[in-house]
Coordinates of C-alpha atoms in Angstrom, one line a residue:
X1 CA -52.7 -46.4 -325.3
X2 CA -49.9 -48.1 -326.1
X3 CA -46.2 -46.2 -326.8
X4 CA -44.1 -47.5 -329.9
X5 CA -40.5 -48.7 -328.6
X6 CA -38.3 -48.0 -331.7
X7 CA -38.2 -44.3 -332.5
X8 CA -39.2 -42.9 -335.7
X9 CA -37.5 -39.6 -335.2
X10 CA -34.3 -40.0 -333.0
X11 CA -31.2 -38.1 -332.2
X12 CA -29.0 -38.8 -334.9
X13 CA -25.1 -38.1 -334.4
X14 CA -24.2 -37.1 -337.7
X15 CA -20.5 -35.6 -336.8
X16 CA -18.6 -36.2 -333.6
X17 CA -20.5 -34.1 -330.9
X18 CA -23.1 -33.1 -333.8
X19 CA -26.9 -34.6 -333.3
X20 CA -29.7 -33.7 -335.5
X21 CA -33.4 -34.9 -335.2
X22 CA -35.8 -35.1 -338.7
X23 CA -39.8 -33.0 -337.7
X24 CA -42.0 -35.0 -336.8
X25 CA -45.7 -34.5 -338.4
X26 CA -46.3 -31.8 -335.6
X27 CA -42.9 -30.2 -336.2
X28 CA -43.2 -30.2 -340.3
X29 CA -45.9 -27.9 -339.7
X30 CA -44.3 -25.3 -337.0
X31 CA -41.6 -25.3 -339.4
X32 CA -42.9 -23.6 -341.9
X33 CA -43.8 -20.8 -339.3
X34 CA -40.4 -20.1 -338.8
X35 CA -39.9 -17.8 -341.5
X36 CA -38.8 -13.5 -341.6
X37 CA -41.8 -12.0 -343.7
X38 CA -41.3 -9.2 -345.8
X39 CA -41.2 -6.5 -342.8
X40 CA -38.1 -8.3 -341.4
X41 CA -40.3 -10.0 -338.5
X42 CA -39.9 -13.5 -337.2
X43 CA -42.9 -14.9 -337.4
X44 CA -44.8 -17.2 -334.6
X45 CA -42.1 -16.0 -332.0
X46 CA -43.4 -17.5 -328.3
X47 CA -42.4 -15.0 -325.6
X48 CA -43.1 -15.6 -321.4
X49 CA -42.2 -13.3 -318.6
X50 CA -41.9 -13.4 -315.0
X51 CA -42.0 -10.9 -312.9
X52 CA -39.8 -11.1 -309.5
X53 CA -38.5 -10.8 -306.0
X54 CA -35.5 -11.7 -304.3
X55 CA -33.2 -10.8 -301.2
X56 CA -30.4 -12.6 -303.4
X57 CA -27.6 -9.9 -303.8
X58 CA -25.7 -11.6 -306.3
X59 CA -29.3 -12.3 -308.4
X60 CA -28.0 -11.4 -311.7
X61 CA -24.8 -13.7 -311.7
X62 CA -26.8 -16.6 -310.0
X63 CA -29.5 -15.8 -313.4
X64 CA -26.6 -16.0 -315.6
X65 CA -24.9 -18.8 -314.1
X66 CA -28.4 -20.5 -314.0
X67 CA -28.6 -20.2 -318.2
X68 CA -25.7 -21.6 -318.6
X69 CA -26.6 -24.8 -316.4
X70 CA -29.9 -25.3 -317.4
X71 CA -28.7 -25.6 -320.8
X72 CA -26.9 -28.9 -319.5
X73 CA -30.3 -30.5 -317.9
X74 CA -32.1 -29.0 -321.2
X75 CA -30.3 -29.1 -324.3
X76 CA -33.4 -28.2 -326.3
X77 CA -32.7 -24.3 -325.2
X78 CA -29.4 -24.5 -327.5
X79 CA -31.0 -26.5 -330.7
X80 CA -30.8 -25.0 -333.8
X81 CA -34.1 -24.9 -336.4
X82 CA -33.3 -26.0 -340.0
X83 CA -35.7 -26.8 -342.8
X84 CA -36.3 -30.1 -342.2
X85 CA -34.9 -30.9 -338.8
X86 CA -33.4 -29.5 -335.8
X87 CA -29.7 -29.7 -334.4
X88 CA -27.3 -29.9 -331.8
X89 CA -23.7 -29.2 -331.1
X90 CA -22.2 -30.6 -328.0
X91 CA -20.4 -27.3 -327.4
X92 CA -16.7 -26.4 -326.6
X93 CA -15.5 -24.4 -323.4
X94 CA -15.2 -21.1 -325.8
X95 CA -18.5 -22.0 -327.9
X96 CA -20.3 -22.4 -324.5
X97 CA -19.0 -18.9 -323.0
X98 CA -20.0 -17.4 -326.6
X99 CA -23.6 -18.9 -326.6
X100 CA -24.0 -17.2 -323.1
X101 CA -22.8 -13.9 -323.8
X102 CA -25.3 -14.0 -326.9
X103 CA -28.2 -15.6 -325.4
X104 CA -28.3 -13.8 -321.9
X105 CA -29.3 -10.3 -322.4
X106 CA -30.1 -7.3 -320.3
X107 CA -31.2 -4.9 -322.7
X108 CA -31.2 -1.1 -322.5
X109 CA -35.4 -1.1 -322.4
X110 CA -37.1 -0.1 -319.5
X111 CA -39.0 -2.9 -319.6
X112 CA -40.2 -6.3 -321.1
X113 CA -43.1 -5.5 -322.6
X114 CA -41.6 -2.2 -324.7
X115 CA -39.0 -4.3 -325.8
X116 CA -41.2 -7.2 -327.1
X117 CA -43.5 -4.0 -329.0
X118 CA -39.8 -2.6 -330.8
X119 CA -36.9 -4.8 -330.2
X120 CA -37.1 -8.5 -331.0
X121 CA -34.4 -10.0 -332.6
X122 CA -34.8 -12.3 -335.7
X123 CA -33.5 -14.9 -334.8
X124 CA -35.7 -18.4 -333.8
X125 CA -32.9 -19.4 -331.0
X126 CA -33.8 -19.3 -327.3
X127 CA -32.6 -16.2 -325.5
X128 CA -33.3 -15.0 -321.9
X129 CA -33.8 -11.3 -321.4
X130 CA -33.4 -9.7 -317.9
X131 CA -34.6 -6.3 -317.0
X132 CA -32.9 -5.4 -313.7
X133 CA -35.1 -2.3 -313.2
X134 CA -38.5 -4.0 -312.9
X135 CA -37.4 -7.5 -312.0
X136 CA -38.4 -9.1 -315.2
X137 CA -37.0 -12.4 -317.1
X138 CA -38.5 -12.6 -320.5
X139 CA -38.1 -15.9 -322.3
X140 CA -37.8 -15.9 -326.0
X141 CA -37.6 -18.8 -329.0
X142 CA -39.5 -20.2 -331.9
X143 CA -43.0 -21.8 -330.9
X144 CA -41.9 -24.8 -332.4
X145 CA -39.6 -25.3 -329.3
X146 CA -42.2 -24.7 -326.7
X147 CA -45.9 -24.6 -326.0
X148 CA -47.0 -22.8 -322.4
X149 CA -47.3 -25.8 -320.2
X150 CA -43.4 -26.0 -321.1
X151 CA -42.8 -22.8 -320.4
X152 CA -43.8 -22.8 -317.2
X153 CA -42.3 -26.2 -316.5
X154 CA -38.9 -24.1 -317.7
X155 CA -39.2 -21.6 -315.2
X156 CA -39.5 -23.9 -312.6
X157 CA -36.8 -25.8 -313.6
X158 CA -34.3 -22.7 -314.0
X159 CA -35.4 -20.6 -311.1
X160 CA -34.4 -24.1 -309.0
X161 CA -30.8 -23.6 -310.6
X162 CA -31.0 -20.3 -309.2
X163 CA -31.9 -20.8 -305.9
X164 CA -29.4 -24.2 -305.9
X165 CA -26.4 -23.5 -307.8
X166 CA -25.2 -26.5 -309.7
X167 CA -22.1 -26.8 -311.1
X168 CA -21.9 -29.0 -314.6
X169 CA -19.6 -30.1 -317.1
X170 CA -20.6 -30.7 -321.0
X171 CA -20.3 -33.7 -323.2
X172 CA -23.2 -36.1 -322.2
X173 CA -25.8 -33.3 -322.3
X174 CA -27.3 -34.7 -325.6
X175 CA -28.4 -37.6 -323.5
X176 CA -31.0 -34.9 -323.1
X177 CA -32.3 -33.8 -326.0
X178 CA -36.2 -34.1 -326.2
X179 CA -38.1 -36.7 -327.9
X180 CA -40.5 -36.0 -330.5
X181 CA -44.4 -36.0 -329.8
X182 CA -44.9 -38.4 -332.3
X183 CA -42.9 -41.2 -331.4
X184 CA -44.2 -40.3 -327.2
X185 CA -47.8 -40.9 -328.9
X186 CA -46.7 -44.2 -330.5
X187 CA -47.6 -43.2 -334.3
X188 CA -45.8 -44.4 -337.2
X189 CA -43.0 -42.8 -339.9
X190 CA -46.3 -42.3 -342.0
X191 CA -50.4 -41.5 -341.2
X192 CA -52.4 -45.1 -342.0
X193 CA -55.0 -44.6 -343.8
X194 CA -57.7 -44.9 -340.8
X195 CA -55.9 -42.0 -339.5
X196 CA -55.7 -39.9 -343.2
X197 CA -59.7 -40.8 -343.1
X198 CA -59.8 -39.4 -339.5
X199 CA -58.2 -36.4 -340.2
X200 CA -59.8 -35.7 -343.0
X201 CA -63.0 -36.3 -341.9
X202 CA -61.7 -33.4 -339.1
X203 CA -60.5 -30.6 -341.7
X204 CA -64.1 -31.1 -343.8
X205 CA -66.0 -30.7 -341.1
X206 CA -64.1 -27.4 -339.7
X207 CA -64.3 -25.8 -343.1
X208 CA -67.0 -23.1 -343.9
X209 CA -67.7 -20.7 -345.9
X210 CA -69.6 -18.0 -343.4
X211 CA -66.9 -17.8 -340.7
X212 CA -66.9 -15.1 -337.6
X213 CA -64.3 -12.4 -338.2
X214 CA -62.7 -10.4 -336.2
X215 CA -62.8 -7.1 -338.5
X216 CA -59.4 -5.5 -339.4
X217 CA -59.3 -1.5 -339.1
X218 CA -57.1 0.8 -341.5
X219 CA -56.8 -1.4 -343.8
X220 CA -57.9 -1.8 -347.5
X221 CA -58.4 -4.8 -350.2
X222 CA -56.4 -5.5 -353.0
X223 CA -57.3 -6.6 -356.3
X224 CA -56.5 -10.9 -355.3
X225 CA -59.0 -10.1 -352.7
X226 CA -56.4 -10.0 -349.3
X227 CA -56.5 -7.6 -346.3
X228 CA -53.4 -5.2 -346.6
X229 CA -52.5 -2.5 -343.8
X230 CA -51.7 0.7 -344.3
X231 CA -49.2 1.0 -342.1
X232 CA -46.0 -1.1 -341.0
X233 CA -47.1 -4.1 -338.2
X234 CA -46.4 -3.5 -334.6
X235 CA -46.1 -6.2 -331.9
X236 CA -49.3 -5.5 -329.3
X237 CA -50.4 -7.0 -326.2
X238 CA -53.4 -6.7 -324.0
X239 CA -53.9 -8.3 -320.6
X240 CA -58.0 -8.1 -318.8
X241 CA -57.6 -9.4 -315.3
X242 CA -60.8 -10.2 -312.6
X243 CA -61.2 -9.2 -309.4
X244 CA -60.3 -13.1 -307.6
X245 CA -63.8 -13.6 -306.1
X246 CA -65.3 -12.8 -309.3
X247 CA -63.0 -15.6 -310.8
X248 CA -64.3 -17.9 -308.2
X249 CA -67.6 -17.3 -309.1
X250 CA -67.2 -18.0 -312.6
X251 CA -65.5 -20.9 -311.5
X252 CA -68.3 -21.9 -309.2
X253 CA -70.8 -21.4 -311.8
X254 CA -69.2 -23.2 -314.7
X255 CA -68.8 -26.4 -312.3
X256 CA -72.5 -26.2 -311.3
X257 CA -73.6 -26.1 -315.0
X258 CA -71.2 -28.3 -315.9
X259 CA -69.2 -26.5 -318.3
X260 CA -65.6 -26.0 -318.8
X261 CA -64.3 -22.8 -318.1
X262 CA -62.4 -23.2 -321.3
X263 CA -65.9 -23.7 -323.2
X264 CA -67.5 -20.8 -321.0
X265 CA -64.9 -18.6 -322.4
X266 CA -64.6 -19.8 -326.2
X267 CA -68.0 -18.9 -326.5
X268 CA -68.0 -15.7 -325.2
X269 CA -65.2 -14.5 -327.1
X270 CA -67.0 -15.6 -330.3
X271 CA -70.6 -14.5 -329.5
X272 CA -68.7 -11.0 -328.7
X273 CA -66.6 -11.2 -332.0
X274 CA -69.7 -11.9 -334.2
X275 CA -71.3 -8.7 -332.0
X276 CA -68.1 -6.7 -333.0
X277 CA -68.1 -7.8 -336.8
X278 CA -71.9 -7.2 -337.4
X279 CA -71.0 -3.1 -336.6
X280 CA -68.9 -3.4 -339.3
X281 CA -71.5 -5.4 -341.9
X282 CA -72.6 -8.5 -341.9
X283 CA -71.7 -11.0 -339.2
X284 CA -70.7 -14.6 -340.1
X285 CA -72.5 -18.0 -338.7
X286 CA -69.3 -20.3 -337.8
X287 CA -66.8 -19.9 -335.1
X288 CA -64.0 -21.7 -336.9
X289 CA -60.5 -22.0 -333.7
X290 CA -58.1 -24.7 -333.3
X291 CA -58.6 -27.0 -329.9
X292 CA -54.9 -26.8 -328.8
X293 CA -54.7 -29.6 -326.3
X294 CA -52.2 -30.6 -323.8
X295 CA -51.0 -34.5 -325.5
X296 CA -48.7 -35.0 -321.8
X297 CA -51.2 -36.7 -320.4
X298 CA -50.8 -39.6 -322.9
X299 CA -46.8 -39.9 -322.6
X300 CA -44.9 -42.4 -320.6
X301 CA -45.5 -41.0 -316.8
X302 CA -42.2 -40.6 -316.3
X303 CA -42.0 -38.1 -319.4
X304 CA -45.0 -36.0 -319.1
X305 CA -44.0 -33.6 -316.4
X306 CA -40.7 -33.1 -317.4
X307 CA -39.6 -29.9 -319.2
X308 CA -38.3 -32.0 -322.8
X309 CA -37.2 -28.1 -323.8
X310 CA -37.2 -27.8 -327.6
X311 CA -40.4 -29.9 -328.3
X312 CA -44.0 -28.0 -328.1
X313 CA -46.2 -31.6 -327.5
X314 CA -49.0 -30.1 -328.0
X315 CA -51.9 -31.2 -331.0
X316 CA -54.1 -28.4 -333.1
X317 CA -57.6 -29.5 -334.0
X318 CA -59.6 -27.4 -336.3
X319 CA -63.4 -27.7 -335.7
X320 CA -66.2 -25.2 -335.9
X321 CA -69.6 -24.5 -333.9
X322 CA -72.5 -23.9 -335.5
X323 CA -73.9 -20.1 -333.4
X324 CA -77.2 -19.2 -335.6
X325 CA -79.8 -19.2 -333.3
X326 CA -78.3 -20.7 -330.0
X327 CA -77.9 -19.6 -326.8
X328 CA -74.7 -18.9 -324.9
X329 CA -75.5 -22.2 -322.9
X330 CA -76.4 -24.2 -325.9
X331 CA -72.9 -23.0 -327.7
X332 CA -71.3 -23.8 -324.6
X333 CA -72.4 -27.2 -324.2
X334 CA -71.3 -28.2 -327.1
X335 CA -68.2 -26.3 -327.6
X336 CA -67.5 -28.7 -323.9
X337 CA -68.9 -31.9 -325.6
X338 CA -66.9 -31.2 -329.3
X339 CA -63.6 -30.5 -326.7
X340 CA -64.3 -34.1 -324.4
X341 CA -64.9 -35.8 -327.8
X342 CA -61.6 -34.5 -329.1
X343 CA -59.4 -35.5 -326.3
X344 CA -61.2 -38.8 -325.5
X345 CA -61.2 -39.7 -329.4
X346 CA -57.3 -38.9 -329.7
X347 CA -56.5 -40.5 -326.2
X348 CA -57.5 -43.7 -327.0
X349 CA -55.9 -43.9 -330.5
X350 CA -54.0 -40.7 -331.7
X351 CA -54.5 -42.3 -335.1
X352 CA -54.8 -39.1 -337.3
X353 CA -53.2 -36.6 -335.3
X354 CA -50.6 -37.0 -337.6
X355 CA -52.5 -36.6 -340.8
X356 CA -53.9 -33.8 -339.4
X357 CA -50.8 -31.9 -339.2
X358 CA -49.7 -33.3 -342.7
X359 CA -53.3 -31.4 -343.9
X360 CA -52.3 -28.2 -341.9
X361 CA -49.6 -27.6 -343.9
X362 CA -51.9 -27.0 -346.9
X363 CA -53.9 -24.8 -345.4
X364 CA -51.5 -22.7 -343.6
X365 CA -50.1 -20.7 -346.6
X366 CA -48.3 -17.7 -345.1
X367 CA -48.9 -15.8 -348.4
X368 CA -52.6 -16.4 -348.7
X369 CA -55.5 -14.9 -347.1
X370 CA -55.3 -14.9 -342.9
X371 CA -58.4 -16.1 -340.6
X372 CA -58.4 -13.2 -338.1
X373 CA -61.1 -14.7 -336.3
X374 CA -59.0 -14.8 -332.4
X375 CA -57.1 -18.4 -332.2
X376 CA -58.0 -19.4 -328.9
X377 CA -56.7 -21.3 -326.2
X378 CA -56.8 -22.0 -322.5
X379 CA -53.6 -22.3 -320.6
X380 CA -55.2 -23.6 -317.5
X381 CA -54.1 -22.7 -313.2
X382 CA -50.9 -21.7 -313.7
X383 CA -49.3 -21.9 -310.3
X384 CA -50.4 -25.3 -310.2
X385 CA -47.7 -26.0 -312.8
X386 CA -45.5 -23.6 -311.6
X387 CA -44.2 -23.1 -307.7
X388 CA -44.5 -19.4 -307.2
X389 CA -42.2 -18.9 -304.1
X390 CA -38.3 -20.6 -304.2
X391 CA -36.0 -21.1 -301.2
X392 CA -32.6 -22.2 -300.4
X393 CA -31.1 -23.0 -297.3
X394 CA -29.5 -20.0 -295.7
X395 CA -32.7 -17.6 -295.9
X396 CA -32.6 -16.6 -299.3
X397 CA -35.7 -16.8 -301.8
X398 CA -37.6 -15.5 -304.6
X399 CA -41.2 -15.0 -305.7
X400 CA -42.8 -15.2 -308.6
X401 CA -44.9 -11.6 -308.9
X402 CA -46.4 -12.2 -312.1
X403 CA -46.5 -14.4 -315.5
X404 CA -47.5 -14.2 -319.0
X405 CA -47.0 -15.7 -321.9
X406 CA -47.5 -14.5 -325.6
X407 CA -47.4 -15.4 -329.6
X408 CA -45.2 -12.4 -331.6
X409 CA -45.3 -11.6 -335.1
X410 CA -48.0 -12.8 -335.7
X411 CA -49.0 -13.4 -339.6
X412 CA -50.8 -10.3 -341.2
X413 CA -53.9 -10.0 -339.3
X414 CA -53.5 -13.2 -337.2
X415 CA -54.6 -12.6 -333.8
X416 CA -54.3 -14.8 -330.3
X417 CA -56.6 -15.3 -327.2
X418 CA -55.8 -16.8 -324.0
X419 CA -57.2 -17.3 -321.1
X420 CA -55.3 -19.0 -317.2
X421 CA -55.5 -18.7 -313.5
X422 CA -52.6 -17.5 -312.0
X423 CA -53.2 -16.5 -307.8
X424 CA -56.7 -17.0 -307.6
X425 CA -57.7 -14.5 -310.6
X426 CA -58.8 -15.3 -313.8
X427 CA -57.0 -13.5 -317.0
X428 CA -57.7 -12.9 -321.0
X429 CA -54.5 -12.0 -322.7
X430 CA -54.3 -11.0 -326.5
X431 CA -51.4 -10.5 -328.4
X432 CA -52.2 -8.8 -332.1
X433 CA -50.9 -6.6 -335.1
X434 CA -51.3 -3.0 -334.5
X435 CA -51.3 -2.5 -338.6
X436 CA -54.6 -4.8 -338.7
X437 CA -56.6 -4.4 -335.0
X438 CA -56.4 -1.7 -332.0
X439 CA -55.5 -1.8 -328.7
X440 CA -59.3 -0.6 -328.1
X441 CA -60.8 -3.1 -330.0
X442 CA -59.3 -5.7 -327.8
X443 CA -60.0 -4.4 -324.8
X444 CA -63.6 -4.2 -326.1
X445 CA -63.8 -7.7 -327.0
X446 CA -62.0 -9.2 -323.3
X447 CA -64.5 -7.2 -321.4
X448 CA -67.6 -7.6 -323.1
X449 CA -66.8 -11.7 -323.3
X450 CA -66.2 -10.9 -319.0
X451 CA -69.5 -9.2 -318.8
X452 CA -71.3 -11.8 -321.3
X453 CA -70.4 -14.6 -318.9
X454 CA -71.0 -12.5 -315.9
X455 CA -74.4 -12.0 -317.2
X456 CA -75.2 -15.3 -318.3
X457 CA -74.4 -16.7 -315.4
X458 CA -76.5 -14.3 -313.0
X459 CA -73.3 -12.8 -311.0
X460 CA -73.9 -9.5 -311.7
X461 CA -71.7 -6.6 -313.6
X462 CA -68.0 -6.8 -314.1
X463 CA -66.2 -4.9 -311.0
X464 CA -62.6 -3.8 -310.9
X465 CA -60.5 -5.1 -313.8
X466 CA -56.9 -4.9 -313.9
X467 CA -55.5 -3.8 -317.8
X468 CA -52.1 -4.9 -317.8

C-alpha cells in the first residue's frame, strides 16, 4: 500500500496557538454520535478502567502530575469536538492548571463502575477519574477520540509518566496532535468512484430484511413503529470471565480447526441471540454486525504503535451471514473467510473505506429505528498491548490488577459485545440500556454463547465463571 505524502486533513493554525483539524470520512461519521439525547445522556461515550497496585506513597500526586504531562506527549487528550472538526489551544500556565483541576477527578463514588451506572458527565472531553478506595483509574472521552487498542496504548504510555516523572514545558505540544486515518491510509479529499462502487456494493449486500434481534423487554411500540421504554435509560455492564485453562482450550481448539477465535465467538453470540429472540416469536435469518478492524497495521511503521490520542483509526464494515440451516462450524467458517476477505481486500487498496463511512452516515439516524442485534467486536490479548507490571529505579512499581473497557449511552436499545484475553483468561463484556434489556438477559446470552462453543468444540461444560 502506498501512503499519500500531502495531507488532506492537517493541523490548521487558525489563531496564534489555535489549531483545528476538518473530520475525516471516519470522523464525519463519529461526529454525529456526539450528541446529548433527550434524557440528557452523551451518547457513544468510550470508558476504560484499570484496576491497580503500588508501593508508591505519593501515588495520587505522581497520577496527577502524570495527566498533566501526558497531555504534552498527547495533545489529543485536550482537543475539543465541534461540528465539523476538532480543535486545539496551545494552553497558558493558568489554562493548563484549570484544565487539570477539571479533568482529574476523584469522585465521591465508591467505585468506578457505580459511577459510570449514575454519574457521567456530559461532556465529550477526556477526563481521568481516580477512585483511591479500590485502586481504580477510569478513562473517559468521546469514541471518536479513541478506539480500545488506543486505550490501552494510553495507559501504557501514562502509567510510564508515573512511574518516570517527566518534567515539560508547553508551546510545541501541537507538534503532536494525531493525524487523521484517512490521510495514514493514503485516500483522497473525496471517495473515487471504484471506491463509491465498493462501498456500495458492501452496504447492499449487509442489508436485510429478516435480521436476528436481540428482543427488548418492558417496552412497547408506538404508532411510527419504534421501540420505546417505559422507563428512564440506565448505563449497565456485564463482564463473563473463563476459568484460564478453559480459555486455552478454546484457544487450542479454534487453532486446530482453523478458526478465529473472533469468528468462534461472533457466531455463538448470534446462534444464542436467534435462540433468545425465537422465545419471544419469531426468530430472524441474518446476523447483520459491523467488522471493526484494527487499520494500524497499514500505517507508516513508525506510526502504528504509537498512542496518536484523539484519533480512533479503526474502520466499520457492515456485512451479514446467512444462519438458516448451517451449523455452528459452517457459520464459523465463513464468518473467518467474510473477516480475511475484509482485511485483505482493504489492505491492499483501502479504496472505499471512505465511501463506506460517507454511506454510514445515512444509515445511522439517531432518531430512527435502532438494530439491537449486539454490535460485536474482538479486542484481542490485551497484555500483549499493554505491560502489566511498571518499575522505576529505586524499588517502586505498580501492577495492572484488571482492565476493561466499555461503550456508554448507548442509543435507545443499542447494545455492545466484546470479547479479549487479558492474563491467560478469556472474557465477554456487554455494556447495555437497562430501559430496553436486563442484566439477566445478558448474562444468559455470554454463558450460553461459552457453553455453545464449549460444546461444539467437545471440551465439555462451562466450569467456574467469574461475573464481574
Amino acid at each position: 500500500m502506498s501512503f499519500a505524502k500531502a495531507h488532506n486533513y492537517p493541523w490548521r493554525q487558525v489563531t496564534p496557538g489555535t489549531y483545528i483539524q476538518d473530520y475525516d470520512s471516519w470522523q464525519s461519521v463519529q461526529a454525529i454520535w456526539n450528541n446529548v439525547d433527550r434524557e440528557g445522556r452523551r451518547l457513544h461515550m468510550l470508558a476504560s478502567c484499570i484496576e491497580i497496585q503500588s508501593n508508591i506513597t505519593d501515588l495520587e500526586s505522581r497520577l496527577r502530575s502524570a495527566w498533566l504531562a501526558a497531555r504534552y506527549f498527547h495533545p489529543g487528550l485536550a482537543i475539543e469536538l465541534g461540528e465539523y472538526y476538532k480543535a486545539y489551544r496551545v494552553p497558558t500556565a493558568e489554562e493548563l492548571e484549570a484544565w487539570v483541576n477539571d479533568t482529574f477527578i476523584m469522585p465521591a463514588c465508591a467505585n468506578a463502575e457505580e459511577f459510570q451506572k449514575q454519574h457521567l458527565s456530559t461532556s465529550p472531553d477526556s477526563h481521568l477519574h481516580w477512585f483511591p478506595k479500590t485502586k481504580q483509574l477510569l478513562f473517559t472521552a468521546h469514541h471518536t477520540l479513541f478506539d480500545a487498542t488506543a486505550l490501552w496504548l494510553f495507559w501504557g504510555a501514562y502509567l510510564d509518566l508515573v512511574i518516570s516523572p517527566k518534567i515539560v514545558t508547553f508551546g510545541d505540544e501541537w507538534k503532536n496532535l494525531p493525524l487523521a486515518r484517512d490521510d495514514l491510509l493514503g485516500l483522497p479529499k473525496y471517495p473515487s468512484l471504484a471506491g463509491n462502487v465498493k462501498g456500495l456494493s458492501m452496504i447492499t449486500n449487509a442489508l436485510k430484511p429478516d435480521a436476528i434481534e436481540l428482543p427488548t423487554l418492558n417496552t412497547t411500540t408506538n404508532s411510527d413503529g419504534q421501540v420505546v421504554p417505559n422507563g428512564r435509560s440506565r448505563n449497565e455492564f456485564l463482564r463473563l470471565a473463563l476459568s484460564a485453562e478453559q480459555s486455552t482450550a478454546i484457544i487450542q481448539a479454534c487453532k486446530r480447526r482453523g478458526t478465529s477465535i473472533t469468528a468462534a465467538f461472533f457466531t455463538a453470540i448470534s446462534l444464542t441471540c436467534q435462540k433468545i429472540q425465537r422465545e419471544y416469536g419469531s426468530a430472524g435469518r441474518y446476523a447483520i454486525g459491523f467488522h471493526n478492524f484494527d487499520s494500524r497495521p497499514w500505517f507508516p511503521r513508525e506510526l502504528a504503535s504509537t498512542v496518536n490520542a484523539g484519533n480512533d483509526p479503526h474502520a466499520m464494515i457492515p456485512f451479514t451471514v446467512d444462519l438458516d440451516g448451517k451449523s455452528f462450524e459452517d457459520i464459523a467458517k465463513i464468518t473467518d473467510e467474510n473477516f480475511k476477505s475484509i482485511r485483505a481486500d482493504f489492505g491492499n487498496d483501502p479504496a472505499g473505506l471512505d465511501a463506506v463511512s460517507h454511506m454510514l452516515k445515512g444509515l445511522l439516524n439517531l432518531d430512527g429505528p435502532i438494530a439491537t442485534f449486539p454490535g460485536f467486536t474482538s479486542f484481542g490479548v490485551a497484555d500483549r498491548v499493554i505491560k502489566t507490571a511498571y518499575h522505576d529505579e529505586v524499588g517502586g512499581w505498580i501492577k495492572i490488577e484488571d482492565s476493561y473497557h466499555w461503550i456508554q449511552n448507548m442509543v435507545k436499545g443499542m447494545n455492545a459485545v466484546c470479547v479479549y484475553n487479558w492474563k491467560g483468561r478469556m472474557y465477554l463484556g456487554g455494556c447495555f440500556n437497562e430501559a430496553y434489556h436486563t442484566k439477566e438477559m445478558f448474562h444468559r446470552l455470554f454463558r450460553d454463547s461459552f457453553d455453545l462453543i464449549l460444546h461444539t468444540f467437545n471440551l465439555g461444560p462451562m466450569g467456574p465463571s467469574s461475573v464481574l
